[in-house]
Coordinates of N, CA and C in Angstrom, one line a residue:
M1 N 81.9 82.0 82.2 CA 82.0 81.9 83.7 C 81.1 83.0 84.3
D2 N 80.2 82.6 85.2 CA 79.3 83.6 85.8 C 80.0 84.4 86.8
S3 N 79.4 85.6 87.1 CA 80.1 86.6 87.9 C 80.3 86.1 89.4
K4 N 79.4 85.1 89.8 CA 79.5 84.6 91.2 C 80.8 83.9 91.4
H5 N 81.3 83.2 90.3 CA 82.6 82.5 90.4 C 83.7 83.1 89.6
A6 N 83.6 84.4 89.4 CA 84.7 85.1 88.7 C 86.0 85.0 89.5
P7 N 87.1 84.9 88.8 CA 88.4 84.9 89.6 C 88.7 86.2 90.2
P8 N 89.4 86.3 91.3 CA 89.7 87.6 91.9 C 90.2 88.6 91.0
S9 N 91.0 88.3 90.0 CA 91.6 89.3 89.1 C 90.5 90.1 88.3
D10 N 89.3 89.5 88.2 CA 88.2 90.2 87.6 C 87.4 91.1 88.5
V11 N 87.6 91.0 89.8 CA 87.0 91.9 90.8 C 87.6 93.2 90.7
T12 N 86.8 94.3 90.5 CA 87.4 95.6 90.2 C 87.5 96.5 91.3
T13 N 86.7 96.4 92.4 CA 86.8 97.4 93.5 C 87.1 96.6 94.8
P14 N 87.7 97.3 95.8 CA 87.9 96.7 97.1 C 86.6 96.2 97.7
E15 N 85.5 96.9 97.5 CA 84.2 96.5 98.1 C 83.8 95.2 97.4
E16 N 83.9 95.0 96.1 CA 83.6 93.8 95.5 C 84.4 92.6 95.9
L17 N 85.7 92.9 96.1 CA 86.6 91.8 96.5 C 86.3 91.4 98.0
L18 N 86.0 92.4 98.8 CA 85.7 92.1 100.2 C 84.4 91.3 100.2
A19 N 83.4 91.6 99.4 CA 82.2 90.8 99.3 C 82.4 89.4 98.8
E20 N 83.3 89.2 97.8 CA 83.6 87.9 97.3 C 84.3 87.1 98.4
L21 N 85.3 87.7 99.1 CA 86.0 87.0 100.1 C 85.1 86.6 101.2
T22 N 84.1 87.5 101.6 CA 83.2 87.2 102.7 C 82.3 86.0 102.3
R23 N 81.8 86.0 101.1 CA 81.0 84.8 100.6 C 81.8 83.5 100.6
S24 N 83.1 83.6 100.6 CA 83.9 82.4 100.5 C 84.4 81.9 101.9
L25 N 84.0 82.6 103.0 CA 84.5 82.2 104.3 C 84.0 80.9 104.8
T26 N 83.0 80.3 104.2 CA 82.5 79.0 104.7 C 83.4 77.9 104.1
K27 N 84.2 78.2 103.2 CA 85.1 77.2 102.6 C 86.2 76.8 103.6
S28 N 86.7 75.6 103.4 CA 87.9 75.2 104.2 C 89.1 76.1 103.9
T29 N 90.1 76.0 104.7 CA 91.3 76.8 104.4 C 91.9 76.4 103.1
E30 N 91.9 75.1 102.8 CA 92.5 74.7 101.6 C 91.7 75.2 100.4
E31 N 90.3 75.1 100.5 CA 89.5 75.6 99.4 C 89.6 77.1 99.2
F32 N 89.7 77.8 100.3 CA 89.9 79.3 100.3 C 91.2 79.6 99.6
Q33 N 92.3 78.9 99.9 CA 93.6 79.2 99.3 C 93.6 78.8 97.8
A34 N 92.8 77.8 97.5 CA 92.8 77.4 96.0 C 92.0 78.5 95.3
S35 N 91.0 79.1 95.9 CA 90.2 80.1 95.2 C 90.9 81.4 95.2
F36 N 91.7 81.7 96.2 CA 92.5 83.0 96.4 C 93.9 82.7 96.7
P37 N 94.7 82.3 95.7 CA 96.1 81.8 96.0 C 97.1 82.9 96.3
H38 N 96.7 84.1 96.2 CA 97.6 85.3 96.4 C 97.5 85.9 97.7
Y39 N 98.4 86.8 98.0 CA 98.4 87.6 99.3 C 97.4 88.7 99.1
F40 N 97.1 89.4 100.3 CA 96.2 90.5 100.3 C 96.7 91.6 101.1
L41 N 96.3 92.8 100.8 CA 96.5 94.0 101.6 C 95.1 94.3 102.3
L42 N 95.1 94.2 103.6 CA 93.9 94.4 104.4 C 94.0 95.6 105.4
R43 N 93.1 96.5 105.3 CA 93.0 97.6 106.3 C 91.8 97.2 107.2
R44 N 92.1 97.1 108.5 CA 91.1 96.8 109.5 C 90.7 98.2 110.0
P45 N 89.5 98.2 110.6 CA 89.0 99.5 111.2 C 89.9 100.0 112.3
K46 N 90.0 101.3 112.5 CA 90.7 101.9 113.6 C 89.7 101.9 114.7
T47 N 90.0 101.2 115.8 CA 89.0 101.1 116.9 C 89.7 101.6 118.2
L48 N 88.8 102.0 119.1 CA 89.2 102.4 120.5 C 88.3 101.7 121.4
L49 N 88.9 100.8 122.2 CA 88.0 100.1 123.1 C 87.5 101.0 124.2
I50 N 86.2 100.8 124.6 CA 85.6 101.6 125.6 C 86.4 101.5 126.9
S51 N 87.0 100.3 127.2 CA 87.8 100.2 128.4 C 89.0 101.0 128.4
E52 N 89.5 101.4 127.2 CA 90.7 102.3 127.2 C 90.4 103.7 127.5
V53 N 89.2 104.1 127.5 CA 88.8 105.5 127.8 C 88.4 105.6 129.3
G54 N 89.1 106.4 130.0 CA 88.8 106.6 131.4 C 87.5 107.3 131.7
S55 N 86.9 107.1 132.8 CA 85.6 107.7 133.1 C 85.7 109.2 133.0
E56 N 86.9 109.8 133.4 CA 87.0 111.3 133.3 C 86.9 111.7 131.8
A57 N 87.5 111.0 130.9 CA 87.4 111.4 129.5 C 86.0 111.2 129.0
E58 N 85.3 110.2 129.5 CA 83.9 110.1 129.1 C 83.0 111.2 129.6
Q59 N 83.2 111.6 130.8 CA 82.4 112.7 131.3 C 82.7 114.0 130.6
A60 N 84.0 114.2 130.2 CA 84.3 115.5 129.5 C 83.9 115.5 128.1
F61 N 83.5 114.4 127.5 CA 83.1 114.4 126.1 C 81.9 115.2 125.8
E62 N 81.9 116.0 124.8 CA 80.8 116.8 124.3 C 80.2 116.2 123.1
Y63 N 78.9 116.0 123.0 CA 78.3 115.4 121.8 C 77.9 116.6 120.9
R64 N 78.4 116.6 119.7 CA 78.0 117.6 118.7 C 78.0 116.9 117.3
T65 N 77.2 117.4 116.5 CA 77.2 117.0 115.1 C 77.9 118.0 114.2
T66 N 78.9 117.6 113.5 CA 79.6 118.6 112.6 C 80.1 117.8 111.4
S67 N 80.4 118.6 110.4 CA 81.0 118.0 109.2 C 82.4 118.3 109.1
L68 N 83.2 117.3 109.1 CA 84.7 117.4 109.0 C 85.2 116.6 107.9
P69 N 86.3 117.1 107.3 CA 86.9 116.2 106.3 C 87.5 115.0 107.0
V70 N 87.5 113.8 106.3 CA 88.0 112.6 106.9 C 89.5 112.6 106.8
P71 N 90.2 112.6 108.0 CA 91.6 112.7 108.0 C 92.3 111.4 107.6
G72 N 93.6 111.4 107.5 CA 94.4 110.2 107.2 C 94.2 109.7 105.8
D73 N 93.7 108.4 105.8 CA 93.7 107.7 104.5 C 92.4 108.0 103.8
G74 N 91.5 108.7 104.3 CA 90.2 109.0 103.6 C 89.1 108.0 103.8
L75 N 89.4 106.9 104.4 CA 88.4 105.9 104.7 C 87.8 106.2 106.0
H76 N 86.5 105.7 106.2 CA 85.9 105.9 107.5 C 86.7 105.1 108.5
P77 N 86.8 105.6 109.7 CA 87.6 104.9 110.7 C 87.2 103.4 111.0
W78 N 85.9 103.1 110.7 CA 85.5 101.7 110.9 C 85.4 100.9 109.6
Q79 N 85.9 101.4 108.5 CA 85.7 100.8 107.2 C 86.8 99.7 107.0
W80 N 86.4 98.5 106.5 CA 87.4 97.5 106.1 C 87.7 97.8 104.6
W81 N 88.9 97.5 104.2 CA 89.3 97.7 102.9 C 90.3 96.6 102.5
V82 N 90.2 96.0 101.3 CA 91.1 94.9 100.9 C 91.5 95.1 99.4
A83 N 92.7 94.6 99.1 CA 93.2 94.6 97.7 C 94.0 93.3 97.6
A84 N 93.9 92.7 96.4 CA 94.6 91.5 96.1 C 96.0 91.9 95.6
V85 N 97.0 91.2 96.2 CA 98.4 91.4 95.7 C 98.7 90.3 94.7
S86 N 98.3 90.6 93.4 CA 98.4 89.7 92.4 C 98.7 90.4 91.1
K87 N 99.4 89.6 90.2 CA 99.8 90.2 88.9 C 98.6 90.3 88.0
R88 N 98.4 91.4 87.3 CA 97.3 91.6 86.4 C 97.7 90.9 85.1
K89 N 96.7 90.4 84.4 CA 97.0 89.7 83.1 C 97.6 90.7 82.1
G90 N 98.6 90.2 81.4 CA 99.2 91.0 80.3 C 100.3 91.9 80.8
H91 N 100.6 92.0 82.1 CA 101.6 92.9 82.6 C 103.0 92.2 82.6
A92 N 104.0 92.9 82.3 CA 105.4 92.4 82.2 C 105.9 92.2 83.6
F93 N 107.1 91.6 83.6 CA 107.9 91.4 84.9 C 107.1 90.5 85.8
P94 N 107.1 89.2 85.6 CA 106.3 88.3 86.4 C 106.7 88.2 87.9
N95 N 107.9 88.6 88.2 CA 108.4 88.6 89.6 C 108.4 89.9 90.3
R96 N 107.6 90.8 89.7 CA 107.5 92.2 90.3 C 106.1 92.7 90.1
L97 N 105.5 93.3 91.2 CA 104.2 93.9 91.2 C 104.3 95.4 91.4
A98 N 103.8 96.1 90.5 CA 103.7 97.6 90.7 C 102.5 98.0 91.5
V99 N 102.8 98.9 92.5 CA 101.7 99.3 93.4 C 101.6 100.9 93.2
G100 N 100.4 101.4 93.0 CA 100.3 102.8 92.9 C 98.9 103.2 92.4
R101 N 98.7 104.4 92.1 CA 97.4 105.0 91.7 C 97.1 104.8 90.2
A102 N 98.2 104.6 89.4 CA 98.0 104.6 87.9 C 97.3 103.3 87.5
D103 N 96.6 103.4 86.3 CA 95.9 102.3 85.8 C 96.8 101.1 85.4
S104 N 98.1 101.5 85.1 CA 99.0 100.5 84.7 C 99.6 99.6 85.9
C105 N 99.3 100.0 87.1 CA 99.8 99.2 88.3 C 99.0 97.9 88.5
D106 N 99.8 96.9 89.0 CA 99.1 95.6 89.3 C 98.2 95.8 90.5
V107 N 98.6 96.5 91.5 CA 97.8 96.7 92.7 C 97.5 98.2 92.7
Q108 N 96.3 98.6 92.4 CA 95.9 100.0 92.3 C 95.3 100.5 93.7
L109 N 95.9 101.5 94.1 CA 95.5 102.2 95.4 C 95.0 103.6 95.0
R110 N 93.7 103.7 94.9 CA 93.1 105.0 94.4 C 92.9 106.0 95.6
F111 N 94.1 106.5 96.1 CA 94.1 107.5 97.1 C 95.0 108.6 96.7
R112 N 94.6 109.9 97.0 CA 95.3 111.1 96.5 C 96.7 111.1 97.0
F113 N 97.1 110.5 98.1 CA 98.4 110.6 98.7 C 99.3 109.4 98.2
V114 N 98.8 108.5 97.4 CA 99.6 107.5 96.8 C 100.1 107.9 95.4
S115 N 101.4 107.7 95.2 CA 102.0 108.1 93.9 C 101.5 107.2 92.8
K116 N 101.6 107.8 91.5 CA 101.2 107.0 90.4 C 101.9 105.6 90.4
L117 N 103.2 105.6 90.6 CA 104.0 104.4 90.8 C 104.6 104.6 92.2
H118 N 104.0 104.0 93.2 CA 104.4 104.2 94.6 C 105.5 103.2 95.0
A119 N 105.3 101.9 94.8 CA 106.2 100.9 95.3 C 106.1 99.7 94.4
R120 N 107.0 98.7 94.7 CA 107.0 97.4 94.0 C 107.2 96.3 95.0
F121 N 106.4 95.3 94.8 CA 106.6 94.0 95.6 C 107.4 93.1 94.7
H122 N 108.4 92.5 95.3 CA 109.2 91.5 94.6 C 108.7 90.1 95.0
L123 N 108.5 89.2 94.1 CA 107.9 87.9 94.3 C 108.9 86.8 94.2
E124 N 108.7 85.8 95.0 CA 109.4 84.5 94.8 C 108.3 83.4 94.8
G125 N 108.1 82.7 93.7 CA 107.1 81.7 93.7 C 105.7 82.3 93.9
G126 N 105.5 83.5 93.5 CA 104.2 84.2 93.6 C 104.0 84.8 95.0
I127 N 104.9 84.7 95.9 CA 104.7 85.2 97.2 C 105.6 86.5 97.4
P128 N 105.0 87.6 97.9 CA 105.8 88.8 98.1 C 106.8 88.6 99.2
T129 N 108.1 88.8 98.8 CA 109.2 88.6 99.7 C 109.9 89.9 100.1
S130 N 109.7 91.0 99.3 CA 110.3 92.3 99.7 C 109.5 93.4 99.0
L131 N 109.6 94.6 99.6 CA 108.9 95.7 99.1 C 109.9 96.8 98.8
E132 N 109.8 97.5 97.7 CA 110.7 98.6 97.3 C 110.0 99.8 97.1
D133 N 110.5 101.0 97.6 CA 109.9 102.2 97.3 C 110.3 102.7 95.9
A134 N 109.4 103.2 95.1 CA 109.7 103.6 93.7 C 109.8 105.1 93.6
G135 N 110.3 105.7 94.7 CA 110.4 107.2 94.6 C 109.1 107.9 94.9
S136 N 108.3 107.3 95.8 CA 107.0 107.9 96.2 C 107.2 109.2 96.9
S137 N 106.2 110.1 96.7 CA 106.1 111.4 97.4 C 105.9 111.3 98.9
N138 N 105.0 110.4 99.3 CA 104.6 110.3 100.7 C 105.2 109.1 101.5
G139 N 106.0 108.4 100.9 CA 106.7 107.3 101.6 C 106.1 106.0 101.6
T140 N 106.9 105.0 101.7 CA 106.5 103.6 101.9 C 107.1 103.1 103.1
F141 N 106.4 102.3 103.9 CA 106.8 101.9 105.3 C 106.5 100.4 105.5
V142 N 107.4 99.8 106.2 CA 107.3 98.4 106.6 C 107.4 98.4 108.1
N143 N 106.3 98.0 108.8 CA 106.3 98.0 110.3 C 106.9 99.3 110.9
G144 N 106.5 100.4 110.3 CA 106.8 101.7 110.8 C 108.2 102.3 110.3
Q145 N 109.0 101.4 109.6 CA 110.2 101.9 109.1 C 110.1 102.4 107.7
R146 N 110.5 103.6 107.4 CA 110.4 104.2 106.1 C 111.5 103.6 105.2
I147 N 111.1 103.3 104.0 CA 112.0 102.7 103.0 C 112.4 103.9 102.1
S148 N 113.7 104.1 101.9 CA 114.2 105.1 101.0 C 114.0 104.7 99.5
A149 N 113.9 105.7 98.7 CA 113.7 105.4 97.2 C 114.7 104.5 96.7
G150 N 114.3 103.4 96.0 CA 115.1 102.4 95.5 C 115.6 101.3 96.5
Q151 N 115.3 101.6 97.8 CA 115.7 100.6 98.8 C 114.5 99.6 98.9
S152 N 114.8 98.3 99.3 CA 113.8 97.4 99.5 C 114.0 96.7 100.9
L153 N 112.9 96.3 101.5 CA 112.9 95.6 102.8 C 112.2 94.3 102.6
K154 N 112.6 93.3 103.4 CA 111.9 92.0 103.4 C 110.5 92.2 104.0
V155 N 109.6 91.4 103.5 CA 108.2 91.4 104.0 C 107.7 90.0 104.2
R156 N 106.7 89.9 105.0 CA 106.1 88.6 105.2 C 104.7 88.8 105.7
S157 N 103.9 87.7 105.7 CA 102.5 87.8 106.2 C 102.5 88.4 107.6
G158 N 101.6 89.3 107.8 CA 101.4 90.0 109.1 C 102.1 91.3 109.3
D159 N 103.0 91.6 108.3 CA 103.7 92.9 108.4 C 102.7 94.1 108.1
R160 N 102.9 95.2 108.8 CA 102.1 96.4 108.5 C 102.9 97.2 107.5
I161 N 102.1 97.5 106.4 CA 102.7 98.2 105.2 C 102.0 99.6 105.1
G162 N 102.8 100.6 104.9 CA 102.3 102.0 104.7 C 102.6 102.5 103.4
F163 N 101.5 103.0 102.7 CA 101.7 103.7 101.4 C 101.1 105.1 101.7
G164 N 102.0 106.0 102.0 CA 101.6 107.3 102.4 C 100.8 107.2 103.7
A165 N 99.6 107.7 103.7 CA 98.7 107.7 104.9 C 97.9 106.4 105.1
L166 N 98.0 105.5 104.1 CA 97.2 104.2 104.1 C 98.1 103.2 104.8
T167 N 97.6 102.6 105.9 CA 98.4 101.5 106.6 C 97.5 100.3 106.5
V168 N 98.1 99.2 106.0 CA 97.4 97.9 105.7 C 98.3 96.8 106.3
E169 N 97.7 95.6 106.3 CA 98.5 94.4 106.7 C 98.7 93.6 105.4
L170 N 99.9 93.1 105.3 CA 100.1 92.1 104.2 C 99.8 90.7 104.8
L171 N 98.8 90.1 104.2 CA 98.3 88.8 104.7 C 98.3 87.7 103.7
S172 N 98.7 86.5 104.1 CA 98.6 85.3 103.3 C 97.1 85.0 103.1
P173 N 96.8 84.1 102.2 CA 95.4 83.7 102.1 C 94.8 83.2 103.4
A174 N 95.5 82.3 104.1 CA 95.0 81.8 105.4 C 94.8 82.8 106.4
A175 N 95.8 83.8 106.5 CA 95.7 84.9 107.5 C 94.6 85.8 107.2
C176 N 94.3 86.0 105.9 CA 93.2 86.9 105.5 C 91.9 86.2 105.8
Q177 N 91.8 85.0 105.6 CA 90.6 84.2 105.9 C 90.3 84.3 107.4
T178 N 91.3 84.1 108.2 CA 91.2 84.2 109.7 C 90.7 85.6 110.1
A179 N 91.3 86.7 109.5 CA 91.0 88.1 109.9 C 89.5 88.3 109.5
L180 N 89.1 87.9 108.3 CA 87.7 88.1 107.8 C 86.7 87.3 108.6
R181 N 87.1 86.1 109.1 CA 86.2 85.4 109.9 C 86.0 86.1 111.3
A182 N 87.1 86.7 111.8 CA 87.0 87.5 113.0 C 86.0 88.7 112.8
R183 N 86.1 89.3 111.6 CA 85.2 90.4 111.2 C 83.8 89.9 111.3
Q184 N 83.5 88.7 110.7 CA 82.1 88.2 110.7 C 81.7 87.9 112.1
D185 N 82.5 87.4 113.0 CA 82.1 87.2 114.4 C 81.8 88.5 115.0
L186 N 82.6 89.6 114.8 CA 82.3 90.9 115.3 C 80.9 91.4 114.8
L187 N 80.7 91.3 113.5 CA 79.4 91.8 113.0 C 78.3 91.0 113.5
A188 N 78.4 89.7 113.8 CA 77.4 88.9 114.3 C 77.0 89.3 115.8
T189 N 78.0 89.8 116.5 CA 77.7 90.2 117.9 C 77.3 91.6 118.1
R190 N 77.2 92.4 117.0 CA 76.7 93.8 117.1 C 75.2 93.8 117.6
P191 N 74.9 94.7 118.4 CA 73.4 94.9 118.8 C 72.6 95.1 117.5
G192 N 71.5 94.4 117.4 CA 70.6 94.5 116.3 C 70.9 93.6 115.1
S193 N 72.0 92.8 115.3 CA 72.3 91.9 114.2 C 71.4 90.7 114.3
P194 N 71.1 90.0 113.2 CA 70.3 88.8 113.3 C 70.9 87.7 114.0

């Protein structure tokens, strides 16, 4: 199988997965779901609309160049990030997905504030139905509600999930395709885009 048509489980980085998903946006919803039958964790850019900033705030803004550590999740505020919520080949417990920083996790989140084994998704028919905190150091959240260690909460497409400082959306394949198409539309309307 050539790398252009490699299954999502062979995609190793969030950047590669985002590129593969973007190349597949021209597919119909049915074709997209057949190619990517699992859910996704998607981090959209943190944006502030110009209309939300009052003229007083704009006038008081000072322009300076400085080097600062990136706060929060360590990603650039305008960076998109995606991970497949899918079982890795050869991993035990077919109805449970391990989420964390360790190589042994099904969903690997390579962030310093994510525990080695941070949380677990419980699946029904391959669809994540609940999320359990696995005793993480920095917490697991569903729509802003912190989950206690060992506790689980129901989840569904569109929920905001927090793993420490990383906040993502849990999206079905169709919802992910819609979000990424909106991203393409935004990129196409940027000044200087072709």
